[in-house]
């Protein structure tokens, strides 16, 4: 299975990136967008990576271009956006990997440490906490996964 | 009848041997349904004016009328979204949104339902049990917005709501707030927003009031006659920004 690590990239930043791109006619130079975003360059690249994984942008050398899926994401109201995001999210092999593990777990719940172990096994070169934070942020936004920070339990959202 | 009338308002803050004049003879009328942005440099008293308009600060002289009646206390038909989010770190998203309802006579079950409704409206469904420390700035400000909307105020006040956010997150939230405001299910039809960014004011507001500093005075008041969604690349958008800049400088 070809799985990719999840970058540190919050949903609000990804959608904001798409909105700025759309205002600019759908295409821009990456360096200009990075400069205008005011973000630290490494963080900015993480946002682009996230948007690209979700199919919202293409990045031919030096440029960033919004895709049809990116434009479609912006068209909807908040609820429609969340649903569209969820569809895109479920296409990721990495998400399928986690989804399978949670579905197989008792009561479809996994302790945080178990999820971190899964991440560490499949992505030994990645920083698991950042990966986990993105997994929770994207999962909550998509209403695919939930996370109880008091119990440190990661779970499948009730509607899935 | 205007919804809010600011009538010859002067605000001075006492200092040790003198006083600081922050607002100097301000006269404004806000109509129901307007989205008014107050812009100006720091020291122009725009945040003080916003707070005076909602009764959080009382004027030294002059008066504020709400629905034709003098405002003598905090206007309970208004709610504020703060720059710093102002969330309680030990409460979840659900808890923070319900908090704003506790002072109102609503049953715990009613509070829960109302909070859930507005959490969903602002795109936070799925984050109900998250604590503020788990949230990005953008998600935190959505909580601030849901908390303000949950009390179903007549006027939504926002004090530099996007200035603690990075440019990408701010672009996302601006657009979503405008969308929400345009929807019929949005409980609020009048918005007052303080910002120091002229582009932000032109992107969002139906009317922009420009203030100058030391002391705060109104130096411009224009309607933004552009359809939503607005694009910063449009020529007319730039013309509005240029005109507003000219009023400040």
PDB file of N, CA, C and O in Angstrom, chain A residues 52-103:
ATOM      1  N   UNK A  52      -2.478  19.422  -1.641  1.00  0.00           N
ATOM      2  CA  UNK A  52      -2.199  18.582  -2.809  1.00  0.00           C
ATOM      3  C   UNK A  52      -2.637  17.129  -2.553  1.00  0.00           C
ATOM      4  O   UNK A  52      -3.255  16.498  -3.404  1.00  0.00           O
ATOM      5  N   UNK A  53      -2.345  16.627  -1.352  1.00  0.00           N
ATOM      6  CA  UNK A  53      -2.769  15.265  -1.019  1.00  0.00           C
ATOM      7  C   UNK A  53      -4.282  15.111  -1.142  1.00  0.00           C
ATOM      8  O   UNK A  53      -4.790  14.078  -1.575  1.00  0.00           O
ATOM      9  N   UNK A  54      -4.990  16.157  -0.738  1.00  0.00           N
ATOM     10  CA  UNK A  54      -6.456  16.102  -0.761  1.00  0.00           C
ATOM     11  C   UNK A  54      -7.019  16.374  -2.158  1.00  0.00           C
ATOM     12  O   UNK A  54      -8.241  16.371  -2.350  1.00  0.00           O
ATOM     13  N   UNK A  55      -6.126  16.626  -3.085  1.00  0.00           N
ATOM     14  CA  UNK A  55      -6.552  16.809  -4.480  1.00  0.00           C
ATOM     15  C   UNK A  55      -7.036  18.205  -4.812  1.00  0.00           C
ATOM     16  O   UNK A  55      -7.641  18.423  -5.863  1.00  0.00           O
ATOM     17  N   UNK A  56      -6.772  19.182  -3.924  1.00  0.00           N
ATOM     18  CA  UNK A  56      -7.299  20.535  -4.143  1.00  0.00           C
ATOM     19  C   UNK A  56      -6.391  21.410  -5.010  1.00  0.00           C
ATOM     20  O   UNK A  56      -6.834  22.417  -5.552  1.00  0.00           O
ATOM     21  N   UNK A  57      -5.100  21.067  -5.054  1.00  0.00           N
ATOM     22  CA  UNK A  57      -4.172  21.860  -5.873  1.00  0.00           C
ATOM     23  C   UNK A  57      -3.204  20.925  -6.604  1.00  0.00           C
ATOM     24  O   UNK A  57      -2.984  19.792  -6.183  1.00  0.00           O
ATOM     25  N   UNK A  58      -2.655  21.452  -7.710  1.00  0.00           N
ATOM     26  CA  UNK A  58      -1.534  20.812  -8.396  1.00  0.00           C
ATOM     27  C   UNK A  58      -0.332  21.730  -8.231  1.00  0.00           C
ATOM     28  O   UNK A  58      -0.491  22.953  -8.151  1.00  0.00           O
ATOM     29  N   UNK A  59       0.858  21.132  -8.220  1.00  0.00           N
ATOM     30  CA  UNK A  59       2.049  21.968  -8.074  1.00  0.00           C
ATOM     31  C   UNK A  59       3.095  21.624  -9.140  1.00  0.00           C
ATOM     32  O   UNK A  59       4.115  21.021  -8.832  1.00  0.00           O
ATOM     33  N   UNK A  60       2.821  22.046 -10.389  1.00  0.00           N
ATOM     34  CA  UNK A  60       3.889  21.925 -11.380  1.00  0.00           C
ATOM     35  C   UNK A  60       5.041  22.819 -10.940  1.00  0.00           C
ATOM     36  O   UNK A  60       4.814  23.753 -10.152  1.00  0.00           O
ATOM     37  N   UNK A  61       6.276  22.576 -11.385  1.00  0.00           N
ATOM     38  CA  UNK A  61       7.430  23.274 -10.811  1.00  0.00           C
ATOM     39  C   UNK A  61       7.233  24.789 -10.657  1.00  0.00           C
ATOM     40  O   UNK A  61       6.965  25.492 -11.622  1.00  0.00           O
ATOM     41  N   UNK A  62       7.342  25.240  -9.416  1.00  0.00           N
ATOM     42  CA  UNK A  62       7.296  26.679  -9.142  1.00  0.00           C
ATOM     43  C   UNK A  62       5.913  27.283  -9.015  1.00  0.00           C
ATOM     44  O   UNK A  62       5.751  28.389  -8.516  1.00  0.00           O
ATOM     45  N   UNK A  63       4.900  26.554  -9.488  1.00  0.00           N
ATOM     46  CA  UNK A  63       3.541  27.124  -9.491  1.00  0.00           C
ATOM     47  C   UNK A  63       2.615  26.355  -8.565  1.00  0.00           C
ATOM     48  O   UNK A  63       2.912  25.234  -8.166  1.00  0.00           O
ATOM     49  N   UNK A  64       1.491  26.982  -8.310  1.00  0.00           N
ATOM     50  CA  UNK A  64       0.418  26.268  -7.607  1.00  0.00           C
ATOM     51  C   UNK A  64      -0.879  26.606  -8.324  1.00  0.00           C
ATOM     52  O   UNK A  64      -1.167  27.774  -8.611  1.00  0.00           O
ATOM     53  N   UNK A  65      -1.637  25.568  -8.643  1.00  0.00           N
ATOM     54  CA  UNK A  65      -2.850  25.733  -9.452  1.00  0.00           C
ATOM     55  C   UNK A  65      -4.000  25.038  -8.737  1.00  0.00           C
ATOM     56  O   UNK A  65      -3.870  23.898  -8.295  1.00  0.00           O
ATOM     57  N   UNK A  66      -5.114  25.725  -8.646  1.00  0.00           N
ATOM     58  CA  UNK A  66      -6.284  25.103  -8.005  1.00  0.00           C
ATOM     59  C   UNK A  66      -6.875  24.066  -8.979  1.00  0.00           C
ATOM     60  O   UNK A  66      -6.914  24.299 -10.186  1.00  0.00           O
ATOM     61  N   UNK A  67      -7.299  22.930  -8.457  1.00  0.00           N
ATOM     62  CA  UNK A  67      -7.888  21.882  -9.307  1.00  0.00           C
ATOM     63  C   UNK A  67      -9.414  22.024  -9.328  1.00  0.00           C
ATOM     64  O   UNK A  67      -9.979  22.856  -8.604  1.00  0.00           O
ATOM     65  N   UNK A  68     -10.041  21.176 -10.115  1.00  0.00           N
ATOM     66  CA  UNK A  68     -11.515  21.181 -10.133  1.00  0.00           C
ATOM     67  C   UNK A  68     -12.059  20.849  -8.751  1.00  0.00           C
ATOM     68  O   UNK A  68     -13.042  21.435  -8.295  1.00  0.00           O
ATOM     69  N   UNK A  69     -11.399  19.897  -8.083  1.00  0.00           N
ATOM     70  CA  UNK A  69     -11.856  19.527  -6.731  1.00  0.00           C
ATOM     71  C   UNK A  69     -11.690  20.712  -5.775  1.00  0.00           C
ATOM     72  O   UNK A  69     -12.545  20.950  -4.912  1.00  0.00           O
ATOM     73  N   UNK A  70     -10.613  21.467  -5.926  1.00  0.00           N
ATOM     74  CA  UNK A  70     -10.391  22.648  -5.085  1.00  0.00           C
ATOM     75  C   UNK A  70     -11.484  23.677  -5.295  1.00  0.00           C
ATOM     76  O   UNK A  70     -12.024  24.249  -4.343  1.00  0.00           O
ATOM     77  N   UNK A  71     -11.846  23.904  -6.556  1.00  0.00           N
ATOM     78  CA  UNK A  71     -12.907  24.866  -6.872  1.00  0.00           C
ATOM     79  C   UNK A  71     -14.244  24.354  -6.337  1.00  0.00           C
ATOM     80  O   UNK A  71     -15.038  25.113  -5.786  1.00  0.00           O
ATOM     81  N   UNK A  72     -14.464  23.044  -6.481  1.00  0.00           N
ATOM     82  CA  UNK A  72     -15.718  22.454  -5.997  1.00  0.00           C
ATOM     83  C   UNK A  72     -15.818  22.592  -4.472  1.00  0.00           C
ATOM     84  O   UNK A  72     -16.892  22.852  -3.929  1.00  0.00           O
ATOM     85  N   UNK A  73     -14.700  22.432  -3.795  1.00  0.00           N
ATOM     86  CA  UNK A  73     -14.678  22.561  -2.331  1.00  0.00           C
ATOM     87  C   UNK A  73     -15.160  23.961  -1.917  1.00  0.00           C
ATOM     88  O   UNK A  73     -15.900  24.114  -0.952  1.00  0.00           O
ATOM     89  N   UNK A  74     -14.741  24.975  -2.676  1.00  0.00           N
ATOM     90  CA  UNK A  74     -15.096  26.350  -2.315  1.00  0.00           C
ATOM     91  C   UNK A  74     -16.547  26.691  -2.643  1.00  0.00           C
ATOM     92  O   UNK A  74     -17.117  27.609  -2.059  1.00  0.00           O
ATOM     93  N   UNK A  75     -17.115  25.977  -3.584  1.00  0.00           N
ATOM     94  CA  UNK A  75     -18.483  26.316  -4.033  1.00  0.00           C
ATOM     95  C   UNK A  75     -19.528  26.136  -2.942  1.00  0.00           C
ATOM     96  O   UNK A  75     -20.465  26.907  -2.838  1.00  0.00           O
ATOM     97  N   UNK A  76     -19.348  25.110  -2.130  1.00  0.00           N
ATOM     98  CA  UNK A  76     -20.401  24.754  -1.183  1.00  0.00           C
ATOM     99  C   UNK A  76     -20.457  25.654   0.046  1.00  0.00           C
ATOM    100  O   UNK A  76     -19.542  26.420   0.318  1.00  0.00           O
ATOM    101  N   UNK A  77     -21.575  25.528   0.768  1.00  0.00           N
ATOM    102  CA  UNK A  77     -21.670  26.177   2.076  1.00  0.00           C
ATOM    103  C   UNK A  77     -20.881  25.323   3.059  1.00  0.00           C
ATOM    104  O   UNK A  77     -20.338  24.277   2.690  1.00  0.00           O
ATOM    105  N   UNK A  78     -20.863  25.737   4.313  1.00  0.00           N
ATOM    106  CA  UNK A  78     -19.983  25.080   5.286  1.00  0.00           C
ATOM    107  C   UNK A  78     -20.230  23.567   5.370  1.00  0.00           C
ATOM    108  O   UNK A  78     -19.301  22.778   5.315  1.00  0.00           O
ATOM    109  N   UNK A  79     -21.506  23.176   5.439  1.00  0.00           N
ATOM    110  CA  UNK A  79     -21.808  21.738   5.578  1.00  0.00           C
ATOM    111  C   UNK A  79     -21.359  20.968   4.342  1.00  0.00           C
ATOM    112  O   UNK A  79     -20.819  19.865   4.441  1.00  0.00           O
ATOM    113  N   UNK A  80     -21.621  21.546   3.171  1.00  0.00           N
ATOM    114  CA  UNK A  80     -21.250  20.882   1.916  1.00  0.00           C
ATOM    115  C   UNK A  80     -19.728  20.768   1.815  1.00  0.00           C
ATOM    116  O   UNK A  80     -19.201  19.764   1.332  1.00  0.00           O
ATOM    117  N   UNK A  81     -19.038  21.787   2.295  1.00  0.00           N
ATOM    118  CA  UNK A  81     -17.570  21.752   2.279  1.00  0.00           C
ATOM    119  C   UNK A  81     -17.051  20.594   3.136  1.00  0.00           C
ATOM    120  O   UNK A  81     -16.132  19.880   2.751  1.00  0.00           O
ATOM    121  N   UNK A  82     -17.655  20.445   4.297  1.00  0.00           N
ATOM    122  CA  UNK A  82     -17.203  19.379   5.204  1.00  0.00           C
ATOM    123  C   UNK A  82     -17.430  18.000   4.555  1.00  0.00           C
ATOM    124  O   UNK A  82     -16.580  17.114   4.665  1.00  0.00           O
ATOM    125  N   UNK A  83     -18.553  17.866   3.884  1.00  0.00           N
ATOM    126  CA  UNK A  83     -18.876  16.596   3.243  1.00  0.00           C
ATOM    127  C   UNK A  83     -17.904  16.314   2.090  1.00  0.00           C
ATOM    128  O   UNK A  83     -17.408  15.198   1.930  1.00  0.00           O
ATOM    129  N   UNK A  84     -17.639  17.358   1.311  1.00  0.00           N
ATOM    130  CA  UNK A  84     -16.713  17.220   0.183  1.00  0.00           C
ATOM    131  C   UNK A  84     -15.314  16.868   0.684  1.00  0.00           C
ATOM    132  O   UNK A  84     -14.623  16.008   0.141  1.00  0.00           O
ATOM    133  N   UNK A  85     -14.923  17.546   1.758  1.00  0.00           N
ATOM    134  CA  UNK A  85     -13.611  17.300   2.375  1.00  0.00           C
ATOM    135  C   UNK A  85     -13.517  15.833   2.815  1.00  0.00           C
ATOM    136  O   UNK A  85     -12.501  15.163   2.606  1.00  0.00           O
ATOM    137  N   UNK A  86     -14.606  15.349   3.395  1.00  0.00           N
ATOM    138  CA  UNK A  86     -14.623  13.964   3.873  1.00  0.00           C
ATOM    139  C   UNK A  86     -14.414  12.987   2.715  1.00  0.00           C
ATOM    140  O   UNK A  86     -13.652  12.024   2.827  1.00  0.00           O
ATOM    141  N   UNK A  87     -15.098  13.241   1.596  1.00  0.00           N
ATOM    142  CA  UNK A  87     -14.928  12.369   0.425  1.00  0.00           C
ATOM    143  C   UNK A  87     -13.483  12.344  -0.042  1.00  0.00           C
ATOM    144  O   UNK A  87     -12.947  11.285  -0.372  1.00  0.00           O
ATOM    145  N   UNK A  88     -12.870  13.522  -0.069  1.00  0.00           N
ATOM    146  CA  UNK A  88     -11.478  13.600  -0.506  1.00  0.00           C
ATOM    147  C   UNK A  88     -10.570  12.877   0.487  1.00  0.00           C
ATOM    148  O   UNK A  88      -9.645  12.172   0.111  1.00  0.00           O
ATOM    149  N   UNK A  89     -10.885  13.074   1.764  1.00  0.00           N
ATOM    150  CA  UNK A  89     -10.065  12.488   2.828  1.00  0.00           C
ATOM    151  C   UNK A  89     -10.086  10.961   2.752  1.00  0.00           C
ATOM    152  O   UNK A  89      -9.045  10.305   2.911  1.00  0.00           O
ATOM    153  N   UNK A  90     -11.262  10.422   2.480  1.00  0.00           N
ATOM    154  CA  UNK A  90     -11.392   8.959   2.451  1.00  0.00           C
ATOM    155  C   UNK A  90     -10.655   8.332   1.265  1.00  0.00           C
ATOM    156  O   UNK A  90     -10.430   7.125   1.251  1.00  0.00           O
ATOM    157  N   UNK A  91     -10.280   9.139   0.312  1.00  0.00           N
ATOM    158  CA  UNK A  91      -9.520   8.612  -0.833  1.00  0.00           C
ATOM    159  C   UNK A  91      -8.054   8.354  -0.466  1.00  0.00           C
ATOM    160  O   UNK A  91      -7.346   7.680  -1.202  1.00  0.00           O
ATOM    161  N   UNK A  92      -7.603   8.930   0.637  1.00  0.00           N
ATOM    162  CA  UNK A  92      -6.187   8.784   1.001  1.00  0.00           C
ATOM    163  C   UNK A  92      -5.920   7.394   1.591  1.00  0.00           C
ATOM    164  O   UNK A  92      -6.621   6.966   2.518  1.00  0.00           O
ATOM    165  N   UNK A  93      -4.899   6.744   1.066  1.00  0.00           N
ATOM    166  CA  UNK A  93      -4.522   5.420   1.578  1.00  0.00           C
ATOM    167  C   UNK A  93      -4.163   5.494   3.062  1.00  0.00           C
ATOM    168  O   UNK A  93      -4.457   4.568   3.827  1.00  0.00           O
ATOM    169  N   UNK A  94      -3.542   6.587   3.434  1.00  0.00           N
ATOM    170  CA  UNK A  94      -3.144   6.744   4.842  1.00  0.00           C
ATOM    171  C   UNK A  94      -4.366   6.741   5.749  1.00  0.00           C
ATOM    172  O   UNK A  94      -4.364   6.133   6.825  1.00  0.00           O
ATOM    173  N   UNK A  95      -5.402   7.420   5.300  1.00  0.00           N
ATOM    174  CA  UNK A  95      -6.634   7.476   6.099  1.00  0.00           C
ATOM    175  C   UNK A  95      -7.287   6.098   6.128  1.00  0.00           C
ATOM    176  O   UNK A  95      -7.801   5.660   7.160  1.00  0.00           O
ATOM    177  N   UNK A  96      -7.250   5.402   5.004  1.00  0.00           N
ATOM    178  CA  UNK A  96      -7.821   4.047   4.953  1.00  0.00           C
ATOM    179  C   UNK A  96      -7.116   3.115   5.940  1.00  0.00           C
ATOM    180  O   UNK A  96      -7.744   2.286   6.583  1.00  0.00           O
ATOM    181  N   UNK A  97      -5.812   3.308   6.032  1.00  0.00           N
ATOM    182  CA  UNK A  97      -5.011   2.506   6.962  1.00  0.00           C
ATOM    183  C   UNK A  97      -5.482   2.700   8.413  1.00  0.00           C
ATOM    184  O   UNK A  97      -5.704   1.751   9.162  1.00  0.00           O
ATOM    185  N   UNK A  98      -5.666   3.958   8.777  1.00  0.00           N
ATOM    186  CA  UNK A  98      -6.118   4.275  10.145  1.00  0.00           C
ATOM    187  C   UNK A  98      -7.572   3.823  10.328  1.00  0.00           C
ATOM    188  O   UNK A  98      -7.945   3.252  11.359  1.00  0.00           O
ATOM    189  N   UNK A  99      -8.364   4.073   9.291  1.00  0.00           N
ATOM    190  CA  UNK A  99      -9.778   3.710   9.339  1.00  0.00           C
ATOM    191  C   UNK A  99      -9.938   2.203   9.578  1.00  0.00           C
ATOM    192  O   UNK A  99     -10.738   1.773  10.413  1.00  0.00           O
ATOM    193  N   UNK A 100      -9.143   1.408   8.854  1.00  0.00           N
ATOM    194  CA  UNK A 100      -9.202  -0.052   9.025  1.00  0.00           C
ATOM    195  C   UNK A 100      -8.845  -0.438  10.457  1.00  0.00           C
ATOM    196  O   UNK A 100      -9.500  -1.288  11.062  1.00  0.00           O
ATOM    197  N   UNK A 101      -7.791   0.188  10.966  1.00  0.00           N
ATOM    198  CA  UNK A 101      -7.349  -0.151  12.334  1.00  0.00           C
ATOM    199  C   UNK A 101      -8.440   0.193  13.348  1.00  0.00           C
ATOM    200  O   UNK A 101      -8.719  -0.595  14.266  1.00  0.00           O
ATOM    201  N   UNK A 102      -9.084   1.342  13.193  1.00  0.00           N
ATOM    202  CA  UNK A 102     -10.129   1.746  14.153  1.00  0.00           C
ATOM    203  C   UNK A 102     -11.346   0.838  14.013  1.00  0.00           C
ATOM    204  O   UNK A 102     -11.948   0.440  15.007  1.00  0.00           O
ATOM    205  N   UNK A 103     -11.680   0.499  12.775  1.00  0.00           N
ATOM    206  CA  UNK A 103     -12.870  -0.344  12.570  1.00  0.00           C
ATOM    207  C   UNK A 103     -12.678  -1.726  13.183  1.00  0.00           C
ATOM    208  O   UNK A 103     -13.633  -2.347  13.628  1.00  0.00           O
TER     209      UNK A 103
END
